[in-house]
């Protein structure tokens, strides 16, 4: 199975900050990576697919990059609505696996 | 409106069975792979299983193989998860999701989740 490791596990930041979350795969997954945002008690929401493609309706302050084994999710200017938990997901091979999550909290 | 609505969760004893359902609306259900994803209390997301449009291909995470069965009824726009031999570690919120990973996209539509609690 492909292991997905996110860092950091928790990130404290302020409104307006630029933040980056990293996701590393235990083996190459090409660009078959997605990012999700989840708020407490809610279902996950797709933000980015194929490592860098922005899902329709997602604000342009979200961006993704990377390929192979290292990927990043960047939020260019944090907004109050962005404080949530973020997960990466690989879909290069079965089983589909998620990272453990990064909780983005208000500093 | 594109929508997925799960049902069927509840409290079940270890070793028991439960069948989850997911009703789809607002899109052509028969054109999409579908997945089940679960989240144990306070934990991260875990993909459980998915199924091809016509039901001809199914994939499972190892921890549920032989115990869970994913199925669908395209005439009823419904997805199912039959869960047998349930264990305490199966306790989670179960989400159904429209799965476009086979086409290079992600899981772009999710239900609100249904809670399964395995306890004596």
CSV table of C-alpha atoms in Angstrom, one decimal:
chain,number,residue,atom,x,y,z
A,1,UNK,CA,0.0,0.0,0.0
A,2,UNK,CA,1.1,3.6,-0.7
A,3,UNK,CA,1.6,5.5,2.6
A,4,UNK,CA,0.8,9.2,2.5
A,5,UNK,CA,2.4,11.4,5.1
A,6,UNK,CA,1.4,15.0,5.7
A,7,UNK,CA,3.3,17.7,7.5
A,8,UNK,CA,2.7,19.5,9.7
A,9,UNK,CA,0.0,17.7,11.6
A,10,UNK,CA,-1.2,21.0,13.0
A,11,UNK,CA,-0.5,24.5,11.7
A,12,UNK,CA,-1.3,27.8,13.4
A,13,UNK,CA,-1.7,30.8,11.2
A,14,UNK,CA,-3.4,34.2,11.0
A,15,UNK,CA,-5.9,35.6,8.5
A,16,UNK,CA,-3.9,36.9,5.5
A,17,UNK,CA,-1.0,34.5,6.0
A,18,UNK,CA,0.4,32.3,3.2
A,19,UNK,CA,0.5,28.7,4.3
A,20,UNK,CA,1.8,25.5,2.7
A,21,UNK,CA,1.0,21.9,3.6
A,22,UNK,CA,3.2,19.1,2.4
A,23,UNK,CA,2.2,15.6,1.4
A,24,UNK,CA,4.7,12.8,0.7
A,25,UNK,CA,4.0,9.5,-0.9
A,26,UNK,CA,5.9,6.3,0.0
A,27,UNK,CA,6.4,5.7,-3.8
A,28,UNK,CA,5.8,7.6,-7.0
A,29,UNK,CA,2.2,8.4,-7.7
A,30,UNK,CA,2.8,10.5,-10.8
A,31,UNK,CA,0.3,13.3,-10.4
A,32,UNK,CA,-2.6,11.2,-9.1
A,33,UNK,CA,-3.2,13.3,-6.0
A,34,UNK,CA,-6.2,15.2,-4.6
A,35,UNK,CA,-6.6,17.6,-1.7
A,36,UNK,CA,-9.7,17.9,0.4
A,37,UNK,CA,-10.9,20.3,3.1
A,38,UNK,CA,-13.0,19.1,5.9
A,39,UNK,CA,-14.8,21.1,8.6
A,40,UNK,CA,-16.0,19.6,11.9
A,41,UNK,CA,-19.2,17.5,11.4
A,42,UNK,CA,-19.1,18.0,7.7
A,43,UNK,CA,-18.2,15.9,4.7
A,44,UNK,CA,-14.9,16.5,2.9
A,45,UNK,CA,-14.8,18.9,0.0
A,46,UNK,CA,-12.6,18.4,-3.1
A,47,UNK,CA,-10.2,21.3,-3.6
A,48,UNK,CA,-7.5,20.1,-6.0
A,49,UNK,CA,-7.2,17.0,-8.3
A,50,UNK,CA,-4.4,15.7,-10.5
A,51,UNK,CA,-2.0,17.5,-8.1
A,52,UNK,CA,-2.6,21.0,-9.4
A,53,UNK,CA,-6.0,21.3,-11.1
A,54,UNK,CA,-8.5,23.5,-9.2
A,55,UNK,CA,-11.9,22.0,-8.7
A,56,UNK,CA,-14.7,24.2,-10.1
A,57,UNK,CA,-16.0,26.7,-7.6
A,58,UNK,CA,-12.9,26.6,-5.4
A,59,UNK,CA,-11.3,30.0,-4.7
A,60,UNK,CA,-8.1,30.7,-6.6
A,61,UNK,CA,-6.2,31.3,-3.4
A,62,UNK,CA,-5.9,27.5,-3.2
A,63,UNK,CA,-3.2,25.9,-5.4
A,64,UNK,CA,-1.4,22.6,-5.6
A,65,UNK,CA,1.9,21.5,-7.0
A,66,UNK,CA,4.2,18.5,-7.2
A,67,UNK,CA,4.6,15.2,-8.8
A,68,UNK,CA,6.2,11.8,-8.1
A,69,UNK,CA,6.4,11.7,-4.3
A,70,UNK,CA,6.2,15.2,-3.0
A,71,UNK,CA,3.3,17.5,-3.2
A,72,UNK,CA,2.1,20.8,-1.7
A,73,UNK,CA,-1.1,22.6,-1.0
A,74,UNK,CA,-0.7,26.4,-0.7
A,75,UNK,CA,-3.3,28.9,0.5
A,76,UNK,CA,-2.0,32.3,-0.7
A,77,UNK,CA,-4.0,34.5,1.8
A,78,UNK,CA,-5.8,32.8,4.6
A,79,UNK,CA,-9.5,33.6,5.0
A,80,UNK,CA,-11.6,32.9,8.1
A,81,UNK,CA,-13.4,30.2,6.2
A,82,UNK,CA,-10.2,28.3,5.5
A,83,UNK,CA,-9.6,27.1,9.1
A,84,UNK,CA,-10.3,23.4,8.7
A,85,UNK,CA,-8.5,20.1,8.3
A,86,UNK,CA,-6.9,19.2,5.0
A,87,UNK,CA,-6.3,15.8,3.6
A,88,UNK,CA,-4.3,14.6,0.6
A,89,UNK,CA,-5.3,11.4,-1.2
A,90,UNK,CA,-3.5,9.3,-3.7
A,91,UNK,CA,-5.4,7.4,-6.4
A,92,UNK,CA,-2.5,6.0,-8.4
A,93,UNK,CA,-3.1,2.5,-7.2
A,94,UNK,CA,-5.4,0.5,-4.9
A,95,UNK,CA,-6.0,0.8,-2.1
A,96,UNK,CA,-6.8,4.5,-2.4
A,97,UNK,CA,-5.1,6.1,0.6
A,98,UNK,CA,-5.3,9.4,2.5
A,99,UNK,CA,-2.8,11.3,4.5
A,100,UNK,CA,-3.4,11.6,8.2
A,101,UNK,CA,-4.6,15.2,7.9
A,102,UNK,CA,-3.4,18.7,8.7
A,103,UNK,CA,-5.4,20.8,11.1
A,104,UNK,CA,-5.2,24.5,10.3
A,105,UNK,CA,-6.0,26.6,13.3
A,106,UNK,CA,-6.2,30.2,14.1
A,107,UNK,CA,-3.1,31.7,15.8
B,1,UNK,CA,-29.1,19.7,-7.3
B,2,UNK,CA,-26.5,17.0,-7.2
B,3,UNK,CA,-27.0,15.1,-4.0
B,4,UNK,CA,-26.0,11.9,-2.1
B,5,UNK,CA,-28.0,10.9,1.0
B,6,UNK,CA,-26.8,8.0,3.1
B,7,UNK,CA,-29.0,6.0,5.5
B,8,UNK,CA,-28.9,2.7,7.4
B,9,UNK,CA,-26.4,3.5,10.1
B,10,UNK,CA,-27.0,2.6,13.8
B,11,UNK,CA,-25.8,0.7,16.8
B,12,UNK,CA,-24.9,-3.0,16.2
B,13,UNK,CA,-23.2,-5.6,18.4
B,14,UNK,CA,-19.8,-7.0,17.5
B,15,UNK,CA,-20.3,-9.8,14.9
B,16,UNK,CA,-23.5,-8.3,13.7
B,17,UNK,CA,-24.5,-7.0,10.2
B,18,UNK,CA,-25.7,-3.7,8.8
B,19,UNK,CA,-26.6,-2.5,5.3
B,20,UNK,CA,-25.9,1.1,4.4
B,21,UNK,CA,-27.6,2.8,1.5
B,22,UNK,CA,-26.8,5.9,-0.5
B,23,UNK,CA,-29.5,7.6,-2.7
B,24,UNK,CA,-28.2,9.7,-5.6
B,25,UNK,CA,-30.0,12.5,-7.3
B,26,UNK,CA,-29.3,15.3,-9.7
B,27,UNK,CA,-26.8,13.4,-11.9
B,28,UNK,CA,-26.7,10.3,-14.1
B,29,UNK,CA,-25.8,7.8,-11.4
B,30,UNK,CA,-25.1,5.0,-13.9
B,31,UNK,CA,-22.2,7.0,-15.4
B,32,UNK,CA,-20.0,7.2,-12.4
B,33,UNK,CA,-17.9,5.0,-10.2
B,34,UNK,CA,-19.0,5.3,-6.5
B,35,UNK,CA,-17.0,4.9,-3.3
B,36,UNK,CA,-17.5,4.4,0.4
B,37,UNK,CA,-15.2,6.3,2.7
B,38,UNK,CA,-15.2,6.2,6.5
B,39,UNK,CA,-14.0,8.2,9.4
B,40,UNK,CA,-13.6,6.8,12.9
B,41,UNK,CA,-14.3,9.2,15.8
B,42,UNK,CA,-11.6,11.8,15.9
B,43,UNK,CA,-9.6,10.1,13.2
B,44,UNK,CA,-8.8,10.7,9.5
B,45,UNK,CA,-10.4,9.5,6.3
B,46,UNK,CA,-10.2,5.9,5.2
B,47,UNK,CA,-11.3,4.7,1.8
B,48,UNK,CA,-13.3,1.5,2.1
B,49,UNK,CA,-14.5,0.3,-1.3
B,50,UNK,CA,-15.5,1.4,-4.7
B,51,UNK,CA,-17.5,0.1,-7.6
B,52,UNK,CA,-17.5,0.6,-11.4
B,53,UNK,CA,-20.5,2.1,-13.2
B,54,UNK,CA,-21.9,-1.3,-14.2
B,55,UNK,CA,-20.8,-3.1,-11.1
B,56,UNK,CA,-18.3,-5.3,-13.0
B,57,UNK,CA,-15.3,-4.1,-10.9
B,58,UNK,CA,-15.1,-3.7,-7.2
B,59,UNK,CA,-12.1,-2.8,-4.9
B,60,UNK,CA,-11.8,-3.0,-1.2
B,61,UNK,CA,-9.3,-2.0,1.5
B,62,UNK,CA,-7.8,-5.1,3.0
B,63,UNK,CA,-9.3,-4.6,6.5
B,64,UNK,CA,-12.9,-5.1,5.1
B,65,UNK,CA,-12.2,-7.8,2.4
B,66,UNK,CA,-14.4,-10.8,3.0
B,67,UNK,CA,-16.7,-8.9,5.4
B,68,UNK,CA,-18.1,-6.0,3.4
B,69,UNK,CA,-19.7,-6.0,0.0
B,70,UNK,CA,-20.3,-3.0,-2.2
B,71,UNK,CA,-23.1,-3.0,-4.7
B,72,UNK,CA,-25.4,-0.7,-6.7
B,73,UNK,CA,-28.7,-0.6,-8.3
B,74,UNK,CA,-28.6,1.8,-11.2
B,75,UNK,CA,-32.4,1.6,-11.8
B,76,UNK,CA,-32.9,2.9,-8.3
B,77,UNK,CA,-29.9,5.3,-8.3
B,78,UNK,CA,-28.6,3.7,-5.2
B,79,UNK,CA,-25.4,2.5,-3.8
B,80,UNK,CA,-25.1,-0.1,-0.9
B,81,UNK,CA,-22.6,-1.4,1.6
B,82,UNK,CA,-23.4,-4.7,3.2
B,83,UNK,CA,-21.3,-5.0,6.4
B,84,UNK,CA,-21.0,-8.4,8.1
B,85,UNK,CA,-18.9,-9.6,11.0
B,86,UNK,CA,-18.7,-6.1,12.3
B,87,UNK,CA,-15.9,-5.2,14.7
B,88,UNK,CA,-15.5,-2.3,17.2
B,89,UNK,CA,-12.9,-0.8,14.8
B,90,UNK,CA,-15.6,-0.5,12.1
B,91,UNK,CA,-17.2,2.2,14.2
B,92,UNK,CA,-17.2,5.4,12.1
B,93,UNK,CA,-19.1,7.8,10.0
B,94,UNK,CA,-19.6,6.3,6.6
B,95,UNK,CA,-19.7,8.6,3.6
B,96,UNK,CA,-20.6,7.7,0.0
B,97,UNK,CA,-18.9,9.7,-2.7
B,98,UNK,CA,-19.0,10.1,-6.4
B,99,UNK,CA,-15.7,8.7,-7.4
B,100,UNK,CA,-13.9,10.1,-10.5
B,101,UNK,CA,-10.5,8.9,-9.5
B,102,UNK,CA,-10.5,6.3,-12.4
B,103,UNK,CA,-10.7,9.3,-14.8
B,104,UNK,CA,-7.9,11.3,-13.0
B,105,UNK,CA,-10.2,13.5,-11.0
B,106,UNK,CA,-11.1,13.2,-7.3
B,107,UNK,CA,-14.1,12.4,-5.3
B,108,UNK,CA,-16.2,15.4,-6.1
B,109,UNK,CA,-19.6,14.8,-4.5
B,110,UNK,CA,-20.1,13.5,-0.9
B,111,UNK,CA,-23.1,12.7,1.2
B,112,UNK,CA,-23.5,13.9,4.7
B,113,UNK,CA,-22.5,10.6,6.2
B,114,UNK,CA,-24.2,7.9,8.4
B,115,UNK,CA,-22.9,6.8,11.7
B,116,UNK,CA,-22.2,3.2,12.5
B,117,UNK,CA,-21.4,2.2,16.1
B,118,UNK,CA,-20.3,-1.3,16.9
B,119,UNK,CA,-20.6,-2.0,20.6
B,120,UNK,CA,-22.0,-4.4,23.0
